Amino acid sequence: MRESLVRKSDVASTTPVIAVTEATLHDVLAELGDAAKSWCALNDYIGRPGTFLLVPGANGIGAAVLFGTEQTELPHPFALGGLVNALPAGDYHLADGFPDPEQAALGFALSAYSFGRYLKDAGKTRRLAVADEFDLDRLGVILDGVKLARDLINTPANDLGPGELSQAAAVLFRQHGGTGRIVIGDDLLEENFPMVHAVGRASPRAPRLADFTWGSDSDPKITLVGKGVIFDTGGLNLKPGSSMSLMKKDMGGAANVLGLAAMIMATKLPVRLRVIIPCVENAVSGNAFRPGDVLQSRKGLTVEIGNTDAEGRLVLADALALGDEESPDLMIDMATLTGAARVALGPDLPPFFTDDEVLADDMAVMAEAAADPLWRLPLWRPYMKYLDSKIADLNHINTSGTGFAGSITAALFLSRFVENAGSWAHFDIYGWTPMEKPGKPAGGEAQGIRSLFDLICDRYSDTQ
């Protein structure tokens, strides 16, 4: 992805991409010449927003790409990404006067992603040359983080188990001079992570908890927690096949947290970063945890199991309790947690939950500016009653509210394990693009981390 953007001064020759509207197309064609005008007429091209056409260049020399825009803006923030798989391989550049060129370049690069690990042919290369004043280094950092998240989600569970996921965290932090450890198997019980162990113990691949830090202890503490369920069968509450087919993406929260961590460390922000990832496989065997079991938690709360297919919140609870113990300034958790969130908002609009009004307002601003959509849902405290249990401190699912408000009650459950953090927000992401669109190839997706990166930069980049 990063390699799809180059500086114009470093490329010998490029094909221009010219912004046109239905009103300006006539004047542009007058400059390009009769050949371009005839080609447009032959193809019925009139410059509608989001449409494009490769035409002969001025005086029949070379070529140009006409791209339909609005009068002063792109038809969609990442609309230029539609060119990536449609144009011949080669180098292109945005002509002068192109609206929002940096957003257009980001859309082009995000669309240039492909997951080629298992493909014999990696495909053809198309690059966009950008002006020297572009902050290409910052764009590259963002693209690297998005690529890491997408690659991890797209990797099937046979090649990305709990061990491989925890090692991905270790490798990333090692690259940036961070330190940490991985707690494995029965050591989870010795170190008081009982719910992480319970969820992962049925798999032949031992459960793990990765805990890594980077930066100076004197800087503001940012803690990121990601759900790392590498595959979710549903446990003894076994999923049907149609619901299990995409469960390799159930570690999408961990993947996105690592992508965000990569951005923060590469930018060398003055923060003390901590990443905690419980890495488990929710499998089926004779020692699998059961509906009706009561589990101990790191927090000391007992949890009655209402459904083993709601395992993600259990491993997150132990991880959040660990992170909360050192009272971080900001704690973020990300998880592919509930189908209820998808029913409410669909795959492209993840909800987030927080009691911090300033944080919520800032997130809304950053998400809109970054074209990285998020939508706040309420931590509606009256629904906490839905998590009551007759035999434990709480149930982990809604058993008394006829199943309503699944995403909200999941967030409320997690909130019981956070009390010391200065601010906390929970992101219930999908982590997947089901239908390809500009800027979003089908498959694993980074959601929320570009806007979170902007927020963290805005809050902490000037910290001394």
CSV table of C-alpha atoms in Angstrom, one decimal:
chain,number,residue,atom,x,y,z
A,1,MET,CA,0.0,0.0,0.0
A,2,ARG,CA,2.7,2.5,0.9
A,3,GLU,CA,4.5,1.6,-2.3
A,4,SER,CA,1.5,2.7,-4.3
A,5,LEU,CA,2.4,6.3,-3.6
A,6,VAL,CA,5.6,7.9,-4.8
A,7,ARG,CA,6.9,11.5,-5.2
A,8,LYS,CA,6.3,13.0,-8.6
A,9,SER,CA,9.9,14.2,-8.7
A,10,ASP,CA,11.1,10.6,-8.4
A,11,VAL,CA,9.2,9.3,-11.4
A,12,ALA,CA,10.3,10.0,-15.0
A,13,SER,CA,6.8,10.0,-16.7
A,14,THR,CA,3.3,9.8,-15.5
A,15,THR,CA,-0.3,9.9,-16.9
A,16,PRO,CA,-2.3,12.8,-15.6
A,17,VAL,CA,-5.7,12.3,-13.8
A,18,ILE,CA,-7.8,15.3,-14.6
A,19,ALA,CA,-10.8,16.3,-12.5
A,20,VAL,CA,-13.8,17.2,-14.6
A,21,THR,CA,-17.5,18.0,-14.0
A,22,GLU,CA,-20.3,17.8,-16.4
A,23,ALA,CA,-20.0,21.6,-16.6
A,24,THR,CA,-16.2,21.7,-17.2
A,25,LEU,CA,-15.8,18.7,-19.4
A,26,HIS,CA,-16.2,20.7,-22.6
A,27,ASP,CA,-13.4,23.0,-21.8
A,28,VAL,CA,-11.0,20.2,-20.8
A,29,LEU,CA,-11.7,18.3,-24.0
A,30,ALA,CA,-11.0,21.5,-26.0
A,31,GLU,CA,-7.5,21.5,-24.5
A,32,LEU,CA,-6.9,17.8,-25.0
A,33,GLY,CA,-8.0,17.9,-28.7
A,34,ASP,CA,-10.3,16.2,-31.2
A,35,ALA,CA,-9.1,12.7,-30.5
A,36,ALA,CA,-10.1,12.9,-26.8
A,37,LYS,CA,-13.4,14.6,-27.7
A,38,SER,CA,-14.3,11.9,-30.2
A,39,TRP,CA,-13.3,9.1,-27.7
A,40,CYS,CA,-15.6,10.7,-25.0
A,41,ALA,CA,-18.5,10.9,-27.5
A,42,LEU,CA,-17.9,7.3,-28.6
A,43,ASN,CA,-18.1,6.1,-24.9
A,44,ASP,CA,-21.0,8.5,-24.0
A,45,TYR,CA,-18.8,10.0,-21.3
A,46,ILE,CA,-20.2,13.2,-19.8
A,47,GLY,CA,-18.2,13.5,-16.5
A,48,ARG,CA,-20.7,12.3,-14.0
A,49,PRO,CA,-19.2,12.2,-10.4
A,50,GLY,CA,-17.2,9.1,-9.7
A,51,THR,CA,-16.9,8.0,-13.4
A,52,PHE,CA,-13.7,8.0,-15.3
A,53,LEU,CA,-12.3,7.4,-18.8
A,54,LEU,CA,-8.9,6.9,-20.3
A,55,VAL,CA,-8.5,9.2,-23.3
A,56,PRO,CA,-5.8,10.2,-25.8
A,57,GLY,CA,-3.6,13.1,-24.4
A,58,ALA,CA,-3.3,16.6,-25.8
A,59,ASN,CA,-2.6,16.6,-29.5
A,60,GLY,CA,-2.7,12.8,-29.6
A,61,ILE,CA,0.4,12.5,-27.4
A,62,GLY,CA,0.3,10.1,-24.5
A,63,ALA,CA,-2.9,9.7,-22.6
A,64,ALA,CA,-5.0,11.2,-19.7
A,65,VAL,CA,-7.6,10.0,-17.3
A,66,LEU,CA,-10.8,12.0,-16.9
A,67,PHE,CA,-12.3,11.7,-13.5
A,68,GLY,CA,-15.7,13.0,-12.6
A,69,THR,CA,-15.9,15.1,-9.4
A,70,GLU,CA,-18.3,17.5,-7.7
A,71,GLN,CA,-17.7,21.2,-8.2
A,72,THR,CA,-15.4,21.6,-5.2
A,73,GLU,CA,-15.0,18.1,-3.7
A,74,LEU,CA,-14.7,14.4,-4.4
A,75,PRO,CA,-17.9,12.5,-4.9
A,76,HIS,CA,-16.7,10.2,-2.1
A,77,PRO,CA,-13.6,10.7,0.1
A,78,PHE,CA,-12.0,7.6,-1.4
A,79,ALA,CA,-13.6,7.7,-4.9
A,80,LEU,CA,-10.2,7.7,-6.6
A,81,GLY,CA,-9.7,4.2,-5.4
A,82,GLY,CA,-12.0,3.0,-8.1
A,83,LEU,CA,-9.2,3.6,-10.6
A,84,VAL,CA,-6.8,1.2,-9.0
A,85,ASN,CA,-8.1,-2.0,-10.6
A,86,ALA,CA,-9.6,-0.5,-13.7
A,87,LEU,CA,-6.6,1.3,-15.2
A,88,PRO,CA,-3.6,-0.2,-17.0
A,89,ALA,CA,-0.5,-0.8,-14.9
A,90,GLY,CA,1.7,2.3,-14.8
A,91,ASP,CA,2.3,5.6,-13.0
A,92,TYR,CA,-0.3,8.4,-12.7
A,93,HIS,CA,-0.5,11.8,-11.1
A,94,LEU,CA,-3.3,14.2,-10.1
A,95,ALA,CA,-3.5,17.3,-12.4
A,96,ASP,CA,-3.5,20.8,-10.8
A,97,GLY,CA,-6.8,21.8,-9.4
A,98,PHE,CA,-7.8,18.3,-8.3
A,99,PRO,CA,-10.2,18.6,-5.2
A,100,ASP,CA,-8.8,17.3,-1.9
A,101,PRO,CA,-5.7,15.7,-3.4
A,102,GLU,CA,-4.4,14.2,-0.1
A,103,GLN,CA,-7.8,12.4,0.5
A,104,ALA,CA,-7.8,11.2,-3.1
A,105,ALA,CA,-4.3,9.8,-2.7
A,106,LEU,CA,-5.2,8.0,0.5
A,107,GLY,CA,-8.2,6.5,-1.3
A,108,PHE,CA,-6.0,5.3,-4.1
A,109,ALA,CA,-3.5,3.7,-1.8
A,110,LEU,CA,-6.1,2.1,0.4
A,111,SER,CA,-7.6,0.5,-2.7
A,112,ALA,CA,-4.2,-0.7,-3.9
A,113,TYR,CA,-4.1,-3.2,-1.0
A,114,SER,CA,-4.2,-6.9,-1.9
A,115,PHE,CA,-3.7,-10.0,0.2
A,116,GLY,CA,-1.3,-12.1,-1.9
A,117,ARG,CA,0.1,-14.6,0.6
A,118,TYR,CA,-1.5,-17.6,-1.1
A,119,LEU,CA,-1.6,-16.3,-4.7
A,120,LYS,CA,0.9,-17.3,-7.3
A,121,ASP,CA,0.5,-14.0,-9.2
A,122,ALA,CA,0.6,-10.9,-7.2
A,123,GLY,CA,-1.0,-8.8,-9.9
A,124,LYS,CA,0.0,-5.6,-11.7
A,125,THR,CA,1.3,-2.4,-10.2
A,126,ARG,CA,-0.4,1.0,-10.4
A,127,ARG,CA,1.2,3.9,-8.6
A,128,LEU,CA,0.1,7.5,-7.9
A,129,ALA,CA,2.8,10.2,-8.0
A,130,VAL,CA,2.1,13.0,-5.5
A,131,ALA,CA,3.5,16.5,-5.1
A,132,ASP,CA,6.6,17.0,-2.9
A,133,GLU,CA,4.6,19.0,-0.4
A,134,PHE,CA,2.5,15.9,0.5
A,135,ASP,CA,3.3,14.5,4.0
A,136,LEU,CA,4.1,11.1,2.5
A,137,ASP,CA,5.8,9.9,5.6
A,138,ARG,CA,2.6,10.3,7.7
A,139,LEU,CA,0.5,8.7,5.0
A,140,GLY,CA,2.9,5.8,4.9
A,141,VAL,CA,2.6,5.3,8.6
A,142,ILE,CA,-1.1,5.2,8.3
A,143,LEU,CA,-1.0,2.8,5.4
A,144,ASP,CA,1.4,0.5,7.1
A,145,GLY,CA,-0.9,0.2,10.1
A,146,VAL,CA,-3.9,-0.4,8.0
A,147,LYS,CA,-2.0,-3.1,6.0
A,148,LEU,CA,-0.9,-4.8,9.2
A,149,ALA,CA,-4.5,-5.0,10.4
A,150,ARG,CA,-5.9,-6.2,7.1
A,151,ASP,CA,-3.1,-8.9,6.7
A,152,LEU,CA,-3.7,-10.3,10.1
A,153,ILE,CA,-7.5,-10.6,9.6
A,154,ASN,CA,-7.2,-12.1,6.2
A,155,THR,CA,-4.8,-14.8,7.4
A,156,PRO,CA,-6.7,-18.1,8.0
A,157,ALA,CA,-6.7,-19.6,11.4
A,158,ASN,CA,-4.6,-22.6,10.3
A,159,ASP,CA,-1.7,-20.2,9.9
A,160,LEU,CA,-2.6,-17.7,12.6
A,161,GLY,CA,-3.2,-19.4,15.9
A,162,PRO,CA,-2.9,-18.0,19.4
A,163,GLY,CA,0.9,-18.4,19.2
A,164,GLU,CA,1.3,-16.7,15.9
A,165,LEU,CA,-1.0,-13.8,16.9
A,166,SER,CA,0.9,-13.2,20.2
A,167,GLN,CA,4.2,-13.4,18.2
A,168,ALA,CA,2.9,-10.7,15.8
A,169,ALA,CA,2.6,-8.4,18.8
A,170,ALA,CA,6.1,-9.4,20.0
A,171,VAL,CA,7.7,-8.8,16.6
A,172,LEU,CA,6.0,-5.4,16.2
A,173,PHE,CA,7.1,-4.1,19.6
A,174,ARG,CA,10.6,-5.5,19.1
A,175,GLN,CA,10.9,-3.6,15.9
A,176,HIS,CA,10.2,-0.3,17.8
A,177,GLY,CA,12.3,-1.1,20.9
A,178,GLY,CA,9.3,-2.1,23.1
A,179,THR,CA,9.3,-4.8,25.7
A,180,GLY,CA,6.8,-7.3,27.1
A,181,ARG,CA,5.9,-10.9,27.7
A,182,ILE,CA,3.5,-13.6,26.7
A,183,VAL,CA,1.7,-15.7,29.4
A,184,ILE,CA,0.9,-19.2,28.1
A,185,GLY,CA,-1.4,-22.0,29.0
A,186,ASP,CA,-1.8,-23.0,32.7
A,187,ASP,CA,0.4,-20.0,33.6
A,188,LEU,CA,-2.7,-17.9,32.9
A,189,LEU,CA,-4.3,-19.5,36.0
A,190,GLU,CA,-1.1,-18.9,38.1
A,191,GLU,CA,-1.2,-15.2,37.1
A,192,ASN,CA,-4.9,-14.8,37.6
A,193,PHE,CA,-6.4,-14.7,34.1
A,194,PRO,CA,-9.0,-17.4,34.7
A,195,MET,CA,-11.5,-16.4,32.0
A,196,VAL,CA,-8.8,-16.2,29.3
A,197,HIS,CA,-7.8,-19.7,30.2
A,198,ALA,CA,-11.4,-21.0,30.4
A,199,VAL,CA,-12.3,-19.8,26.9
A,200,GLY,CA,-9.1,-21.1,25.3
A,201,ARG,CA,-8.4,-24.3,27.1
A,202,ALA,CA,-10.5,-26.6,24.8
A,203,SER,CA,-8.1,-25.9,21.9
A,204,PRO,CA,-5.0,-28.0,21.3
A,205,ARG,CA,-3.3,-24.6,20.8
A,206,ALA,CA,-2.8,-23.2,24.2
A,207,PRO,CA,-4.4,-19.8,25.1
A,208,ARG,CA,-2.1,-16.8,25.7
A,209,LEU,CA,-2.1,-13.3,26.9
A,210,ALA,CA,0.3,-10.9,25.2
A,211,ASP,CA,1.3,-7.8,27.2
A,212,PHE,CA,3.7,-5.3,25.7
A,213,THR,CA,4.8,-1.7,26.4
A,214,TRP,CA,6.7,1.0,24.6
A,215,GLY,CA,7.8,4.5,25.5
A,216,SER,CA,8.7,6.4,28.7
A,217,ASP,CA,6.8,5.7,32.0
A,218,SER,CA,6.8,9.5,32.6
A,219,ASP,CA,4.6,10.1,29.5
A,220,PRO,CA,0.8,9.8,29.4
A,221,LYS,CA,-0.3,6.2,29.6
A,222,ILE,CA,-2.3,4.9,26.6
A,223,THR,CA,-3.6,1.3,26.9
A,224,LEU,CA,-5.0,-0.7,23.9
A,225,VAL,CA,-6.8,-4.0,24.5
A,226,GLY,CA,-7.8,-6.2,21.5
A,227,LYS,CA,-10.0,-9.3,21.3
A,228,GLY,CA,-7.7,-12.0,19.9
A,229,VAL,CA,-10.1,-14.9,19.3
A,230,ILE,CA,-8.3,-16.5,16.3
A,231,PHE,CA,-11.4,-18.6,15.5
A,232,ASP,CA,-14.8,-18.9,17.1
A,233,THR,CA,-16.7,-22.1,16.7
A,234,GLY,CA,-19.2,-20.9,19.3
A,235,GLY,CA,-17.9,-23.5,21.8
A,236,LEU,CA,-20.5,-25.9,23.1
A,237,ASN,CA,-23.2,-23.4,21.8
A,238,LEU,CA,-21.8,-24.4,18.4
A,239,LYS,CA,-22.4,-21.9,15.5
A,240,PRO,CA,-24.1,-23.1,12.3
A,241,GLY,CA,-21.8,-23.4,9.3
A,242,SER,CA,-23.1,-20.2,7.8
A,243,SER,CA,-22.1,-18.2,10.9
A,244,MET,CA,-18.8,-19.9,11.3
A,245,SER,CA,-17.4,-19.3,7.8
A,246,LEU,CA,-16.0,-15.8,8.6
A,247,MET,CA,-14.8,-16.6,12.1
A,248,LYS,CA,-11.1,-16.2,11.2
A,249,LYS,CA,-11.8,-12.5,11.5
A,250,ASP,CA,-12.8,-12.8,15.2
A,251,MET,CA,-9.4,-11.5,16.1
A,252,GLY,CA,-10.1,-8.3,14.2
A,253,GLY,CA,-10.0,-6.3,17.4
A,254,ALA,CA,-6.5,-7.5,18.1
A,255,ALA,CA,-5.4,-6.8,14.5
A,256,ASN,CA,-6.8,-3.3,14.6
A,257,VAL,CA,-5.1,-2.6,18.0
A,258,LEU,CA,-1.8,-3.7,16.6
A,259,GLY,CA,-2.3,-1.5,13.5
A,260,LEU,CA,-3.0,1.5,15.7
A,261,ALA,CA,0.0,0.6,17.9
A,262,ALA,CA,2.2,0.5,14.8
A,263,MET,CA,1.1,4.0,13.8
A,264,ILE,CA,1.8,5.4,17.3
A,265,MET,CA,5.2,3.8,17.6
A,266,ALA,CA,6.3,4.7,14.1
A,267,THR,CA,5.4,8.3,14.7
A,268,LYS,CA,7.3,8.2,18.1
A,269,LEU,CA,4.5,10.0,19.9
A,270,PRO,CA,5.4,11.0,23.5
A,271,VAL,CA,3.1,8.4,25.2
A,272,ARG,CA,3.7,5.3,27.2
A,273,LEU,CA,1.9,2.7,25.1
A,274,ARG,CA,0.6,-0.6,26.4
A,275,VAL,CA,-1.0,-3.3,24.3
A,276,ILE,CA,-2.8,-6.3,25.9
A,277,ILE,CA,-4.2,-9.1,23.7
A,278,PRO,CA,-5.8,-12.3,25.0
A,279,CYS,CA,-5.1,-14.8,22.2
A,280,VAL,CA,-7.4,-17.8,22.2
A,281,GLU,CA,-9.3,-20.3,20.1
A,282,ASN,CA,-12.9,-21.0,21.2
A,283,ALA,CA,-13.0,-24.7,20.3
A,284,VAL,CA,-15.0,-27.7,21.3
A,285,SER,CA,-13.6,-30.6,23.4
A,286,GLY,CA,-14.3,-32.5,26.6
A,287,ASN,CA,-12.8,-29.7,28.8
A,288,ALA,CA,-14.6,-26.8,27.1
A,289,PHE,CA,-16.4,-24.4,29.3
A,290,ARG,CA,-20.2,-24.8,29.4
A,291,PRO,CA,-23.4,-22.8,29.5
A,292,GLY,CA,-24.3,-22.5,33.2
A,293,ASP,CA,-20.7,-22.6,34.4
A,294,VAL,CA,-19.6,-19.9,36.9
A,295,LEU,CA,-16.2,-18.4,36.2
A,296,GLN,CA,-13.9,-16.5,38.4
A,297,SER,CA,-12.5,-13.3,36.9
A,298,ARG,CA,-9.3,-11.3,37.4
A,299,LYS,CA,-11.4,-8.5,38.8
A,300,GLY,CA,-12.8,-10.8,41.5
A,301,LEU,CA,-16.3,-10.8,40.1
A,302,THR,CA,-17.9,-14.2,39.4
A,303,VAL,CA,-19.5,-14.6,36.0
A,304,GLU,CA,-22.3,-17.0,35.1
A,305,ILE,CA,-22.0,-18.3,31.5
A,306,GLY,CA,-25.2,-17.7,29.5
A,307,ASN,CA,-23.8,-18.8,26.1
A,308,THR,CA,-20.3,-20.0,25.2
A,309,ASP,CA,-20.6,-18.2,21.9
A,310,ALA,CA,-20.3,-14.9,23.7
A,311,GLU,CA,-16.7,-15.6,24.6
A,312,GLY,CA,-15.0,-12.4,23.5
A,313,ARG,CA,-16.3,-10.3,26.3
A,314,LEU,CA,-14.9,-12.9,28.8
A,315,VAL,CA,-11.3,-12.7,27.6
A,316,LEU,CA,-11.6,-8.9,27.2
A,317,ALA,CA,-12.8,-8.6,30.8
A,318,ASP,CA,-9.6,-10.1,32.2
A,319,ALA,CA,-7.5,-8.1,29.9
A,320,LEU,CA,-9.3,-4.8,30.7
A,321,ALA,CA,-9.0,-5.5,34.4
A,322,LEU,CA,-5.2,-5.9,34.0
A,323,GLY,CA,-4.9,-2.7,32.0
A,324,ASP,CA,-7.1,-0.8,34.5
A,325,GLU,CA,-4.9,-1.7,37.4
A,326,GLU,CA,-2.3,0.9,36.5
A,327,SER,CA,-4.9,3.7,35.9
A,328,PRO,CA,-4.1,4.6,32.3
A,329,ASP,CA,-4.9,8.1,31.1
A,330,LEU,CA,-6.8,6.5,28.2
A,331,MET,CA,-7.8,2.9,27.6
A,332,ILE,CA,-9.3,1.7,24.4
A,333,ASP,CA,-10.6,-1.8,23.6
A,334,MET,CA,-11.6,-3.0,20.2
A,335,ALA,CA,-13.5,-6.2,19.4
A,336,THR,CA,-15.6,-8.0,16.8
A,337,LEU,CA,-18.0,-8.5,19.6
A,338,THR,CA,-21.7,-8.6,18.7
A,339,GLY,CA,-24.0,-9.3,15.8
A,340,ALA,CA,-26.4,-6.8,17.4
A,341,ALA,CA,-24.0,-4.0,16.4
A,342,ARG,CA,-24.2,-5.1,12.7
A,343,VAL,CA,-28.0,-5.3,12.8
A,344,ALA,CA,-28.1,-1.8,14.2
A,345,LEU,CA,-25.5,-0.1,12.1
A,346,GLY,CA,-24.3,-2.5,9.4
A,347,PRO,CA,-20.8,-3.6,8.6
A,348,ASP,CA,-19.3,-0.1,7.7
A,349,LEU,CA,-20.3,1.9,10.8
A,350,PRO,CA,-18.9,0.6,14.1
A,351,PRO,CA,-20.4,1.8,17.3
A,352,PHE,CA,-18.4,3.0,20.2
A,353,PHE,CA,-19.3,3.4,23.8
A,354,THR,CA,-17.9,5.8,26.4
A,355,ASP,CA,-19.0,7.9,29.4
A,356,ASP,CA,-16.4,10.6,28.6
A,357,GLU,CA,-18.4,13.3,26.8
A,358,VAL,CA,-15.3,15.2,25.6
A,359,LEU,CA,-13.7,12.0,24.2
A,360,ALA,CA,-17.0,11.2,22.5
A,361,ASP,CA,-17.2,14.6,20.9
A,362,ASP,CA,-13.6,14.5,19.8
A,363,MET,CA,-14.1,11.0,18.3
A,364,ALA,CA,-17.0,12.2,16.2
A,365,VAL,CA,-15.0,15.1,14.8
A,366,MET,CA,-11.9,12.9,14.0
A,367,ALA,CA,-14.0,10.2,12.5
A,368,GLU,CA,-15.8,12.5,10.1
A,369,ALA,CA,-12.5,14.3,9.1
A,370,ALA,CA,-10.7,11.0,8.4
A,371,ALA,CA,-13.7,9.4,6.6
A,372,ASP,CA,-13.4,6.6,9.1
A,373,PRO,CA,-17.0,6.4,10.3
A,374,LEU,CA,-18.0,5.7,13.9
A,375,TRP,CA,-21.2,6.1,15.7
A,376,ARG,CA,-21.7,6.5,19.5
A,377,LEU,CA,-24.2,4.3,21.2
A,378,PRO,CA,-25.1,4.8,24.9
A,379,LEU,CA,-23.9,3.0,27.9
A,380,TRP,CA,-27.5,2.9,29.1
A,381,ARG,CA,-27.2,2.0,32.8
A,382,PRO,CA,-30.8,0.8,33.3
A,383,TYR,CA,-30.0,-2.1,31.0
A,384,MET,CA,-27.4,-3.3,33.5
A,385,LYS,CA,-30.3,-5.1,35.1
A,386,TYR,CA,-30.4,-7.4,32.1
A,387,LEU,CA,-27.0,-8.9,33.3
A,388,ASP,CA,-28.3,-10.0,36.7
A,389,SER,CA,-27.6,-13.6,37.8
A,390,LYS,CA,-29.2,-15.5,40.6
A,391,ILE,CA,-26.0,-17.5,41.4
A,392,ALA,CA,-23.1,-15.2,40.5
A,393,ASP,CA,-22.2,-11.5,40.6
A,394,LEU,CA,-23.4,-11.1,37.0
A,395,ASN,CA,-24.2,-13.0,33.8
A,396,HIS,CA,-22.2,-12.1,30.7
A,397,ILE,CA,-25.1,-11.9,28.4
A,398,ASN,CA,-28.6,-10.5,28.5
A,399,THR,CA,-30.7,-13.3,29.9
A,400,SER,CA,-33.6,-11.4,31.4
A,401,GLY,CA,-34.3,-8.6,28.8
A,402,THR,CA,-35.5,-11.0,26.1
A,403,GLY,CA,-32.2,-10.6,24.2
A,404,PHE,CA,-32.6,-6.9,23.3
A,405,ALA,CA,-29.8,-4.3,23.2
A,406,GLY,CA,-27.0,-6.9,22.6
A,407,SER,CA,-24.3,-4.5,21.8
A,408,ILE,CA,-25.2,-2.2,24.7
A,409,THR,CA,-25.3,-4.9,27.2
A,410,ALA,CA,-22.0,-6.3,26.0
A,411,ALA,CA,-20.4,-2.9,26.6
A,412,LEU,CA,-22.1,-2.6,30.0
A,413,PHE,CA,-20.6,-6.0,30.9
A,414,LEU,CA,-17.1,-4.8,30.0
A,415,SER,CA,-17.7,-1.5,31.9
A,416,ARG,CA,-17.8,-3.6,35.2
A,417,PHE,CA,-14.1,-4.3,34.7
A,418,VAL,CA,-13.0,-0.7,34.3
A,419,GLU,CA,-13.0,1.8,37.1
A,420,ASN,CA,-9.5,3.4,37.4
A,421,ALA,CA,-8.8,4.5,33.8
A,422,GLY,CA,-9.0,8.3,33.2
A,423,SER,CA,-11.1,7.6,30.0
A,424,TRP,CA,-12.3,4.4,28.5
A,425,ALA,CA,-14.0,3.6,25.2
A,426,HIS,CA,-15.2,0.3,23.7
A,427,PHE,CA,-15.3,-0.2,19.9
A,428,ASP,CA,-17.6,-3.0,18.6
A,429,ILE,CA,-16.1,-3.3,15.1
A,430,TYR,CA,-16.9,-5.8,12.3
A,431,GLY,CA,-13.4,-5.9,10.9
A,432,TRP,CA,-14.5,-6.9,7.4
A,433,THR,CA,-15.6,-5.4,4.1
A,434,PRO,CA,-18.2,-7.8,2.6
A,435,MET,CA,-18.5,-5.9,-0.7
A,436,GLU,CA,-15.6,-4.1,-2.4
A,437,LYS,CA,-15.9,-0.3,-2.7
A,438,PRO,CA,-13.4,2.5,-3.2
A,439,GLY,CA,-10.8,2.5,-0.4
A,440,LYS,CA,-12.1,-0.8,0.9
A,441,PRO,CA,-11.1,-4.0,-0.8
A,442,ALA,CA,-13.3,-7.0,0.1
A,443,GLY,CA,-11.9,-8.8,3.1
A,444,GLY,CA,-10.2,-7.8,6.4
A,445,GLU,CA,-10.6,-4.1,7.3
A,446,ALA,CA,-9.1,-1.6,9.7
A,447,GLN,CA,-12.0,0.3,11.3
A,448,GLY,CA,-11.7,3.3,13.7
A,449,ILE,CA,-7.9,3.2,13.9
A,450,ARG,CA,-7.2,6.1,11.5
A,451,SER,CA,-9.5,8.4,13.5
A,452,LEU,CA,-8.1,7.1,16.8
A,453,PHE,CA,-4.6,7.8,15.5
A,454,ASP,CA,-5.6,11.4,14.7
A,455,LEU,CA,-7.2,11.8,18.1
A,456,ILE,CA,-4.2,10.5,19.9
A,457,CYS,CA,-1.9,12.7,17.8
A,458,ASP,CA,-4.0,15.7,18.5
A,459,ARG,CA,-4.1,15.1,22.2
A,460,TYR,CA,-0.6,14.0,22.9
A,461,SER,CA,1.8,15.0,20.1
A,462,ASP,CA,2.7,18.3,21.9
A,463,THR,CA,3.1,16.7,25.3
A,464,GLN,CA,6.4,17.5,26.9
